[in-house]
Tab-separated table of N, CA and C in Angstrom:
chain	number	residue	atom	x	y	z
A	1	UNK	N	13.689	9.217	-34.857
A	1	UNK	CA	14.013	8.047	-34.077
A	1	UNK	C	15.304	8.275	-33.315
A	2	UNK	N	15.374	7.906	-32.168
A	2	UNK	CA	16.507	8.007	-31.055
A	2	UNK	C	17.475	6.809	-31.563
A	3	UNK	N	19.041	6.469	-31.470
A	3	UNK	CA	19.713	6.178	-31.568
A	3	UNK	C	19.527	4.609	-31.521
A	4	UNK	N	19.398	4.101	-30.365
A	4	UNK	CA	18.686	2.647	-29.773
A	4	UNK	C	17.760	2.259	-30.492
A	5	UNK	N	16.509	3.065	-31.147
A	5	UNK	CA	15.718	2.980	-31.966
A	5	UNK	C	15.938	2.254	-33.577
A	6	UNK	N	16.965	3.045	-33.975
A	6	UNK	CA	18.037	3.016	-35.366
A	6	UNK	C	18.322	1.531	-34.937
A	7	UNK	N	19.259	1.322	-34.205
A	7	UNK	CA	20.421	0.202	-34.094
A	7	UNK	C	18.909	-0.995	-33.987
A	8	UNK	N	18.173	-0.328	-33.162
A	8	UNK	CA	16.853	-1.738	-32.566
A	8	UNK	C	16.295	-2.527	-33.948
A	9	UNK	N	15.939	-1.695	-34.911
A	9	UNK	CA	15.367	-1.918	-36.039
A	9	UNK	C	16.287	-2.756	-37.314
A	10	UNK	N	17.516	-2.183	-36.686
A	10	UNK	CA	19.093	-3.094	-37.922
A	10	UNK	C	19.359	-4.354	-37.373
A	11	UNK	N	18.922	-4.423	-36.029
A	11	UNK	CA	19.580	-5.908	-35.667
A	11	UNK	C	18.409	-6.404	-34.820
A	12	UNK	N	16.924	-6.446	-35.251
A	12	UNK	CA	16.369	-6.701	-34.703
A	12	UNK	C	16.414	-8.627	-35.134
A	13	UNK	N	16.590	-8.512	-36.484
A	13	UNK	CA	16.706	-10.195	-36.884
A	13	UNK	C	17.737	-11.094	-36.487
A	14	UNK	N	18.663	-9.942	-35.738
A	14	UNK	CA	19.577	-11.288	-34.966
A	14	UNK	C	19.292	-11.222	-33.953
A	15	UNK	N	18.622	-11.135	-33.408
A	15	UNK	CA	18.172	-11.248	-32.017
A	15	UNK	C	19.159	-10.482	-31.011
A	16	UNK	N	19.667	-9.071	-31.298
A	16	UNK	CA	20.459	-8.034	-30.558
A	16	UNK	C	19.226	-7.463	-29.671
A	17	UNK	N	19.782	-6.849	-28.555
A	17	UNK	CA	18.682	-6.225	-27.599
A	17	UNK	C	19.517	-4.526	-27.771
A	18	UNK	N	18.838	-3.844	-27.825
A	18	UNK	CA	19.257	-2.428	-27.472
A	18	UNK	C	18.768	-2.039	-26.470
A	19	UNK	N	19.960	-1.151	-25.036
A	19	UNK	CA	18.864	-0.539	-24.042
A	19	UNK	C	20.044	0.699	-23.942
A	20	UNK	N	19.157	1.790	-23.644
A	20	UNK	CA	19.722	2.733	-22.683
A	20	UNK	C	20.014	3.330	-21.921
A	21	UNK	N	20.266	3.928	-20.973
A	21	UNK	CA	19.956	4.552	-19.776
A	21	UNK	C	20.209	5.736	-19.448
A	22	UNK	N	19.183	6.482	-19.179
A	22	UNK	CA	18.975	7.919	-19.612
A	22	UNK	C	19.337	8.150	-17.945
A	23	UNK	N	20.342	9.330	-17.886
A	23	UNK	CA	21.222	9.853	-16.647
A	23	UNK	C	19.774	10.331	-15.925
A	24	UNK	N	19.347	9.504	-14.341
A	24	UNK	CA	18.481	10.138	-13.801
A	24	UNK	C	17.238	9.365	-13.367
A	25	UNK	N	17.583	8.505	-14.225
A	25	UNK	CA	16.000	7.232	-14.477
A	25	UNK	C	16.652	6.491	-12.949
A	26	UNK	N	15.201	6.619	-12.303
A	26	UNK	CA	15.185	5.361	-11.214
A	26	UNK	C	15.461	4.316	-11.736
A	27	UNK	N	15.856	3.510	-10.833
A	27	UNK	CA	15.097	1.890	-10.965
A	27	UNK	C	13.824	1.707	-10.685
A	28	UNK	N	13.502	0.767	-11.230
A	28	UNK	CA	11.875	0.131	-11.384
A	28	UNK	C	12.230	-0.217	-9.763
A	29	UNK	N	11.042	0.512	-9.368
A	29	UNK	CA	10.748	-0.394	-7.734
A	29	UNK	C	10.310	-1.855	-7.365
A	30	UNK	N	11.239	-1.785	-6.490
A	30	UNK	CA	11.167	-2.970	-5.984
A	30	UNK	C	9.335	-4.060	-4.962
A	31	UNK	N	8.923	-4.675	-5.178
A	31	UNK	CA	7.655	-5.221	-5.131
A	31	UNK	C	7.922	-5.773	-3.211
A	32	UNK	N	7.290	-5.956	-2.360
A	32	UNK	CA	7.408	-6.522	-1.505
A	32	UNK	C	6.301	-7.337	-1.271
A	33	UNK	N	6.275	-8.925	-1.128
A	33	UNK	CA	5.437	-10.144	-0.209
A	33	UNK	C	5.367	-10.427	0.781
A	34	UNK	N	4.226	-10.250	1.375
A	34	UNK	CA	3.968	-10.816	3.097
A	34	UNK	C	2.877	-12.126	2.693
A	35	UNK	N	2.966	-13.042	3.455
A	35	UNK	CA	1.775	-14.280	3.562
A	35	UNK	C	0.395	-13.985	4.129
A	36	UNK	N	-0.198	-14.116	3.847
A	36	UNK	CA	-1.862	-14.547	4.707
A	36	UNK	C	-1.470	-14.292	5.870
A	37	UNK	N	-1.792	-13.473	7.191
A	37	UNK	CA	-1.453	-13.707	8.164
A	37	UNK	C	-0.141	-13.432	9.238
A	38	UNK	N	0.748	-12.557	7.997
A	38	UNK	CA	2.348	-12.144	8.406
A	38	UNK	C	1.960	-10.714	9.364
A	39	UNK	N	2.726	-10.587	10.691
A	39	UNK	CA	2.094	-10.124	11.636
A	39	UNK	C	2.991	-8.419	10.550
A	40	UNK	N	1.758	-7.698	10.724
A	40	UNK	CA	2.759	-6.375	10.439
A	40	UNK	C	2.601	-5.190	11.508
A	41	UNK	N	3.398	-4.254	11.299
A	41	UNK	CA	3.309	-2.913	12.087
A	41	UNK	C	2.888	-1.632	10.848
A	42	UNK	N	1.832	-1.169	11.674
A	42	UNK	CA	1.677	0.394	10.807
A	42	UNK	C	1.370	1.398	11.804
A	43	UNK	N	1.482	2.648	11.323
A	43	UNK	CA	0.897	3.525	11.534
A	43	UNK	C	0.249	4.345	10.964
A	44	UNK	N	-1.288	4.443	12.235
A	44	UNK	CA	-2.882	4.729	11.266
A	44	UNK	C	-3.345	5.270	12.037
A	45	UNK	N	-3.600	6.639	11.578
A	45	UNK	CA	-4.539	7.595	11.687
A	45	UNK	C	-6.136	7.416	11.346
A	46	UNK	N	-6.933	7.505	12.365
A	46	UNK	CA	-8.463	7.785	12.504
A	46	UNK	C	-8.974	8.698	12.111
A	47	UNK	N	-9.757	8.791	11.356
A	47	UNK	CA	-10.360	10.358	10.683
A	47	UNK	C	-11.198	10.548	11.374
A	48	UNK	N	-11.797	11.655	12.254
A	48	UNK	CA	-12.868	12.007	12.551
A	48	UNK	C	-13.931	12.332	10.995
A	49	UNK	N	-15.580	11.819	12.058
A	49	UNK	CA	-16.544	12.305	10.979
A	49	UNK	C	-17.104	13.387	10.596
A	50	UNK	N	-16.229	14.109	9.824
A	50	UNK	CA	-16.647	15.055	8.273
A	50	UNK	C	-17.268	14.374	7.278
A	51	UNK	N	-18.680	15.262	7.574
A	51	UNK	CA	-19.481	13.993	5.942
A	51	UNK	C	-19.695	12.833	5.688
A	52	UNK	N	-18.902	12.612	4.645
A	52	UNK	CA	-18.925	10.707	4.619
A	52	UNK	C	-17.820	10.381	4.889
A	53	UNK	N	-16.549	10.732	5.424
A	53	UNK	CA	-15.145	10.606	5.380
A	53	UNK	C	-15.210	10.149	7.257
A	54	UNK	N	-14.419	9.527	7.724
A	54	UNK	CA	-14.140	9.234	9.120
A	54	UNK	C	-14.803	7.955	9.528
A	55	UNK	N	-14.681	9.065	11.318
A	55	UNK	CA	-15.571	7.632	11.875
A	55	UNK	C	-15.956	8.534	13.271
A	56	UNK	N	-17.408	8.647	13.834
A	56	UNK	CA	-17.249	8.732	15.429
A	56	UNK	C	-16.917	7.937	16.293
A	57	UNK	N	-16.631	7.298	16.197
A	57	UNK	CA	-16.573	5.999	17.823
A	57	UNK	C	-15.468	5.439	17.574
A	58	UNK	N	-14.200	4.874	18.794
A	58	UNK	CA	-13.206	4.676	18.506
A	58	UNK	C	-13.168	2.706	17.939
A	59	UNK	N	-12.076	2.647	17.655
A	59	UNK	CA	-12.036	1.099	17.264
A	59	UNK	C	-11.218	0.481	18.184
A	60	UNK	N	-10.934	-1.144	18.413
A	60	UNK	CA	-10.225	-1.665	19.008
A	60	UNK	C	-9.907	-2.971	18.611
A	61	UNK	N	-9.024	-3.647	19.070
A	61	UNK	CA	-8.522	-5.100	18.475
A	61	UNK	C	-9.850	-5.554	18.313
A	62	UNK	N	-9.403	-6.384	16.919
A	62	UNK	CA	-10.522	-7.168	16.206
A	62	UNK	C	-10.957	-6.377	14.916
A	63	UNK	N	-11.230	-5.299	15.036
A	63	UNK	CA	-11.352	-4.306	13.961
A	63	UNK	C	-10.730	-5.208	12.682
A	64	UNK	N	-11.736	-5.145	11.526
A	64	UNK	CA	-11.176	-6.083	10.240
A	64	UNK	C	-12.014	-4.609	8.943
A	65	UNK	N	-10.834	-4.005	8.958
A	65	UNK	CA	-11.649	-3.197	7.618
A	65	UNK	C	-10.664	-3.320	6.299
A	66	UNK	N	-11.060	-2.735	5.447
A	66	UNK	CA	-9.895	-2.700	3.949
A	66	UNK	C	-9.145	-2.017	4.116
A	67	UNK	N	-7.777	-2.630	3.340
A	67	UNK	CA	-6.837	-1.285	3.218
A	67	UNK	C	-6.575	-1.277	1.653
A	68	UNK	N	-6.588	-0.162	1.345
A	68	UNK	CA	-6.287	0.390	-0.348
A	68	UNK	C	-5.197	1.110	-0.545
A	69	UNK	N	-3.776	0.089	-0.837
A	69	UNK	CA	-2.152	0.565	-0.885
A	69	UNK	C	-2.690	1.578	-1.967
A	70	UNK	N	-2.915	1.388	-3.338
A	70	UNK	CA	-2.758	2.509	-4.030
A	70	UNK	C	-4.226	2.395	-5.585
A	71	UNK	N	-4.503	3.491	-5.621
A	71	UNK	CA	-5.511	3.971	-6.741
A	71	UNK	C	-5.738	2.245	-7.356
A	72	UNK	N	-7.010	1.862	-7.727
A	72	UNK	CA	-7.106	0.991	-8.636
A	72	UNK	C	-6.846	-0.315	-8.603
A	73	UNK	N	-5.779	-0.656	-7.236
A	73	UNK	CA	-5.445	-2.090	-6.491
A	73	UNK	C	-6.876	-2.725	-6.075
A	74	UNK	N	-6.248	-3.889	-5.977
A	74	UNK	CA	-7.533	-4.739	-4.742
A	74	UNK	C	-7.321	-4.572	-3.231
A	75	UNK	N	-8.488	-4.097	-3.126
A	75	UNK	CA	-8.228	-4.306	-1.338
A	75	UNK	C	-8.271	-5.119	-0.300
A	76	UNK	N	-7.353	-4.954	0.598
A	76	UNK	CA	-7.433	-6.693	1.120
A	76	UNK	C	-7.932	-6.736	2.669
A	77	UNK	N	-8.501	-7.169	3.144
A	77	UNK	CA	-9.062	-7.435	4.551
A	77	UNK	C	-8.291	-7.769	5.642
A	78	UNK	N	-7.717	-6.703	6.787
A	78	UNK	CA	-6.956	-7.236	7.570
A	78	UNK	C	-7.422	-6.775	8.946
A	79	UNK	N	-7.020	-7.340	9.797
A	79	UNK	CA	-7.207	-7.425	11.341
A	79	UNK	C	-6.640	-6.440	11.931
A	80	UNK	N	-6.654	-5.423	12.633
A	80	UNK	CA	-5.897	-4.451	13.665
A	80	UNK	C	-5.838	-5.195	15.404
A	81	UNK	N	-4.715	-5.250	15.471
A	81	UNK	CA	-4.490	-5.312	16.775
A	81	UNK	C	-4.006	-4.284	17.633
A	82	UNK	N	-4.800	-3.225	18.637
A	82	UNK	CA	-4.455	-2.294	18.913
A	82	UNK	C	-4.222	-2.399	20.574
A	83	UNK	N	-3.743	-3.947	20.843
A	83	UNK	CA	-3.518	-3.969	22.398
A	83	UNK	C	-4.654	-3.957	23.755
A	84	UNK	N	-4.618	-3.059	24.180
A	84	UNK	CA	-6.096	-3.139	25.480
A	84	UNK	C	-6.829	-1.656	25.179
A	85	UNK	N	-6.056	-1.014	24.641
A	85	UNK	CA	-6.670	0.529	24.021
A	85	UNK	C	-7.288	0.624	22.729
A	86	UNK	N	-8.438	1.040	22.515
A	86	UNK	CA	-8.761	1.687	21.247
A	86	UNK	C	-7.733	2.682	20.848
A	87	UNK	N	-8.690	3.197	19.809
A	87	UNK	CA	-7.806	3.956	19.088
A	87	UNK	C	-8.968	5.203	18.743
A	88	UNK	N	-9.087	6.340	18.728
A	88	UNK	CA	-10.150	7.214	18.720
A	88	UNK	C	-10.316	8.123	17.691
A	89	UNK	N	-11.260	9.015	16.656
A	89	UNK	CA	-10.909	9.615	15.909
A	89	UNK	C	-10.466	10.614	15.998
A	90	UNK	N	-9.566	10.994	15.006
A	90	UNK	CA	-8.739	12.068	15.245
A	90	UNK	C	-7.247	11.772	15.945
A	91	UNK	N	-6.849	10.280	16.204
A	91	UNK	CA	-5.740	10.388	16.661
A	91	UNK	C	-4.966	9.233	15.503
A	92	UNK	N	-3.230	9.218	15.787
A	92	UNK	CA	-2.624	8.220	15.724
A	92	UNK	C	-1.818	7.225	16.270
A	93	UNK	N	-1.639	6.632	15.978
A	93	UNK	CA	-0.568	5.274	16.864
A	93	UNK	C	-0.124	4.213	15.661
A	94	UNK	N	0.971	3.602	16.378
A	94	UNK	CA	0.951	1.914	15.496
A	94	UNK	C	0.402	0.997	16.341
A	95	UNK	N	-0.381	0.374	15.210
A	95	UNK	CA	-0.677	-1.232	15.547
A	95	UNK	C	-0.423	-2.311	14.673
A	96	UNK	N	-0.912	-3.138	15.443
A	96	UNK	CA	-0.294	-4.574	14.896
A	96	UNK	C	-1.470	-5.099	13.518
A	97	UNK	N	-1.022	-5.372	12.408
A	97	UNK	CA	-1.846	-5.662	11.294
A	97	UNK	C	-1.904	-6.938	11.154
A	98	UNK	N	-2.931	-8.038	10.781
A	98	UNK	CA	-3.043	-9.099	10.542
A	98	UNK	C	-3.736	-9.333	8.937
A	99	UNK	N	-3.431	-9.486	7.760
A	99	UNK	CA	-4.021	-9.315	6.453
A	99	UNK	C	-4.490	-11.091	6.366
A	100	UNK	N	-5.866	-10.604	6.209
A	100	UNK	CA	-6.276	-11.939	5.682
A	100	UNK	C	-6.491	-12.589	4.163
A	101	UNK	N	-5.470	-12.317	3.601
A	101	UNK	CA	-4.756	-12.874	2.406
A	101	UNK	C	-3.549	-12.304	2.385
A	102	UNK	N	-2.656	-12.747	1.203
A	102	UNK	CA	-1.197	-12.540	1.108
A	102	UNK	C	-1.467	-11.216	0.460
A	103	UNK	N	-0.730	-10.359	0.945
A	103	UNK	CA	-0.512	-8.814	0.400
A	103	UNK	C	0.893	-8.562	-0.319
A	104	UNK	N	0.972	-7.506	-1.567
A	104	UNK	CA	1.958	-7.219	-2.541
A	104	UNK	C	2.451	-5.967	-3.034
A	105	UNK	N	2.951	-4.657	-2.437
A	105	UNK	CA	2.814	-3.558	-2.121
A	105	UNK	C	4.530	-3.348	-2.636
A	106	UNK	N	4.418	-2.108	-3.447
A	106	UNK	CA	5.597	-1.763	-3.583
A	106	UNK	C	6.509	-1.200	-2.956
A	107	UNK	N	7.812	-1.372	-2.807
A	107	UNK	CA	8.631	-0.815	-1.428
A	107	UNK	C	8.464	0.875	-1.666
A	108	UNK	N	8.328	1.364	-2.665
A	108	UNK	CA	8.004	3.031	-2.499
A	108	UNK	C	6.374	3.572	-2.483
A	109	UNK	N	5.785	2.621	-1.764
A	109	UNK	CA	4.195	2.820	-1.979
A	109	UNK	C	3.275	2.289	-0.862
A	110	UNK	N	4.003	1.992	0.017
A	110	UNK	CA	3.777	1.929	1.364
A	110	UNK	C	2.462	2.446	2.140
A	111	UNK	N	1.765	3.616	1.906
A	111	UNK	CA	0.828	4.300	2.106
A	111	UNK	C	-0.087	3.806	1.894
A	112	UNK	N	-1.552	3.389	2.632
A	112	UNK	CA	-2.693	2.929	2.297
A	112	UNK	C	-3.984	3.621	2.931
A	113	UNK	N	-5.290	3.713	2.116
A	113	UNK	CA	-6.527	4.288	3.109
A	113	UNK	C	-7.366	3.260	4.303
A	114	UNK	N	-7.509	3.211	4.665
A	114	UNK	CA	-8.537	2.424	5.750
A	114	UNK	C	-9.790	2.665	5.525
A	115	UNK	N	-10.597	1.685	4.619
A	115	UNK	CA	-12.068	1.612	4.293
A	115	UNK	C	-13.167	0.700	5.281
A	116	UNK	N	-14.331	1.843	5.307
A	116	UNK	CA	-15.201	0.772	5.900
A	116	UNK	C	-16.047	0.495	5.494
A	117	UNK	N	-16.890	-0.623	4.430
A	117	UNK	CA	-17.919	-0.177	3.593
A	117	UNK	C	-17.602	0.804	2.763
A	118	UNK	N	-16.443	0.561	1.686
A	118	UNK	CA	-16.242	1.700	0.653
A	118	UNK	C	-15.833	3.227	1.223
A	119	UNK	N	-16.193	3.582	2.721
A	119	UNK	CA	-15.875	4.918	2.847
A	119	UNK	C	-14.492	4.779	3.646
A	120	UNK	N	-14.045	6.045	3.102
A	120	UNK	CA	-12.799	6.422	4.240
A	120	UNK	C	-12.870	6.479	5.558
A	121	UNK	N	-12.129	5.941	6.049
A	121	UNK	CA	-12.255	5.831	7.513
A	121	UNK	C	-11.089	6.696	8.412
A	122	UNK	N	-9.713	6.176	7.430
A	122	UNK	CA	-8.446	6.781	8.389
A	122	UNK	C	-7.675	6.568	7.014
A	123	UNK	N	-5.776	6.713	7.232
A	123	UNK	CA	-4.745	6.335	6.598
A	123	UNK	C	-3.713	5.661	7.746
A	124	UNK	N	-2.932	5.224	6.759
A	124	UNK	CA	-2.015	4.422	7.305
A	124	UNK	C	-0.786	4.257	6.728
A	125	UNK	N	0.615	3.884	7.095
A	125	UNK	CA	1.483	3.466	6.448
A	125	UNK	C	2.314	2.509	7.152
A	126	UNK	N	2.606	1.052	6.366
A	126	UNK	CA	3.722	-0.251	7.118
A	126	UNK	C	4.603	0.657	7.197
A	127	UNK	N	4.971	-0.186	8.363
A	127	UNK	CA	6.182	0.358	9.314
A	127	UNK	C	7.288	-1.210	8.445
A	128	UNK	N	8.764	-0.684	8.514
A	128	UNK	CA	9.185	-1.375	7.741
A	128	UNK	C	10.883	-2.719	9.013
């Protein structure tokens, strides 16, 4: 048993807290909230179609596909606004994001896939 461990177990009945901090340990990251509808900026790359991965034909405002911040999250449905230009595969740019629910993404986790029907389509990352 580690030190904190010892002391945790002697004064656990008075209600003492033991913590330590091991030289090196991050901080726990910080969480970030946008609303239903909070206008965002990213930049997102189009995959061309390899296999089941991409897309042939370019997209343009209105475009509403998933984005998946990280492994195992829920994905949430948002709007691309990409101005009077598509956007084509194989390239990148920023556009304007519209999430149609409130989104909750950690400030070091920023990175998300662009799904269409479950498949990969592109990546992306908020611009901050």
């Amino acid at each position: 048993m580690d030190r904190c461990s010892t002391r945790l177990i002697g004064l656990v009945l008075s209600g003492a807290v033991c913590a330590t901090a091991v030289a090196g340990d991050a901080a726990a990251p910080r969480w970030l909230s946008f609303p239903a509808d909070a206008p965002l900026r990213a930049t997102v790359t189009l995959l061309p179609k390899q296999g089941e991965v991409g897309r042939e034909t370019a997209i343009f405002t209105g475009y509403a596909p998933q984005l998946a911040f990280r492994p195992g999250t829920a994905e949430v449905t948002c709007r691309f606004d990409l101005g009077d230009t598509g956007l084509e595969p194989g390239t990148t740019r920023t556009v304007g994001i519209d999430c149609f629910e409130a989104l909750k993404v950690r400030e070091d986790a920023l990175a998300f896939t662009v799904l269409q029907g479950g498949r990969k389509v592109g990546t992306g990352v908020l611009l901050r």
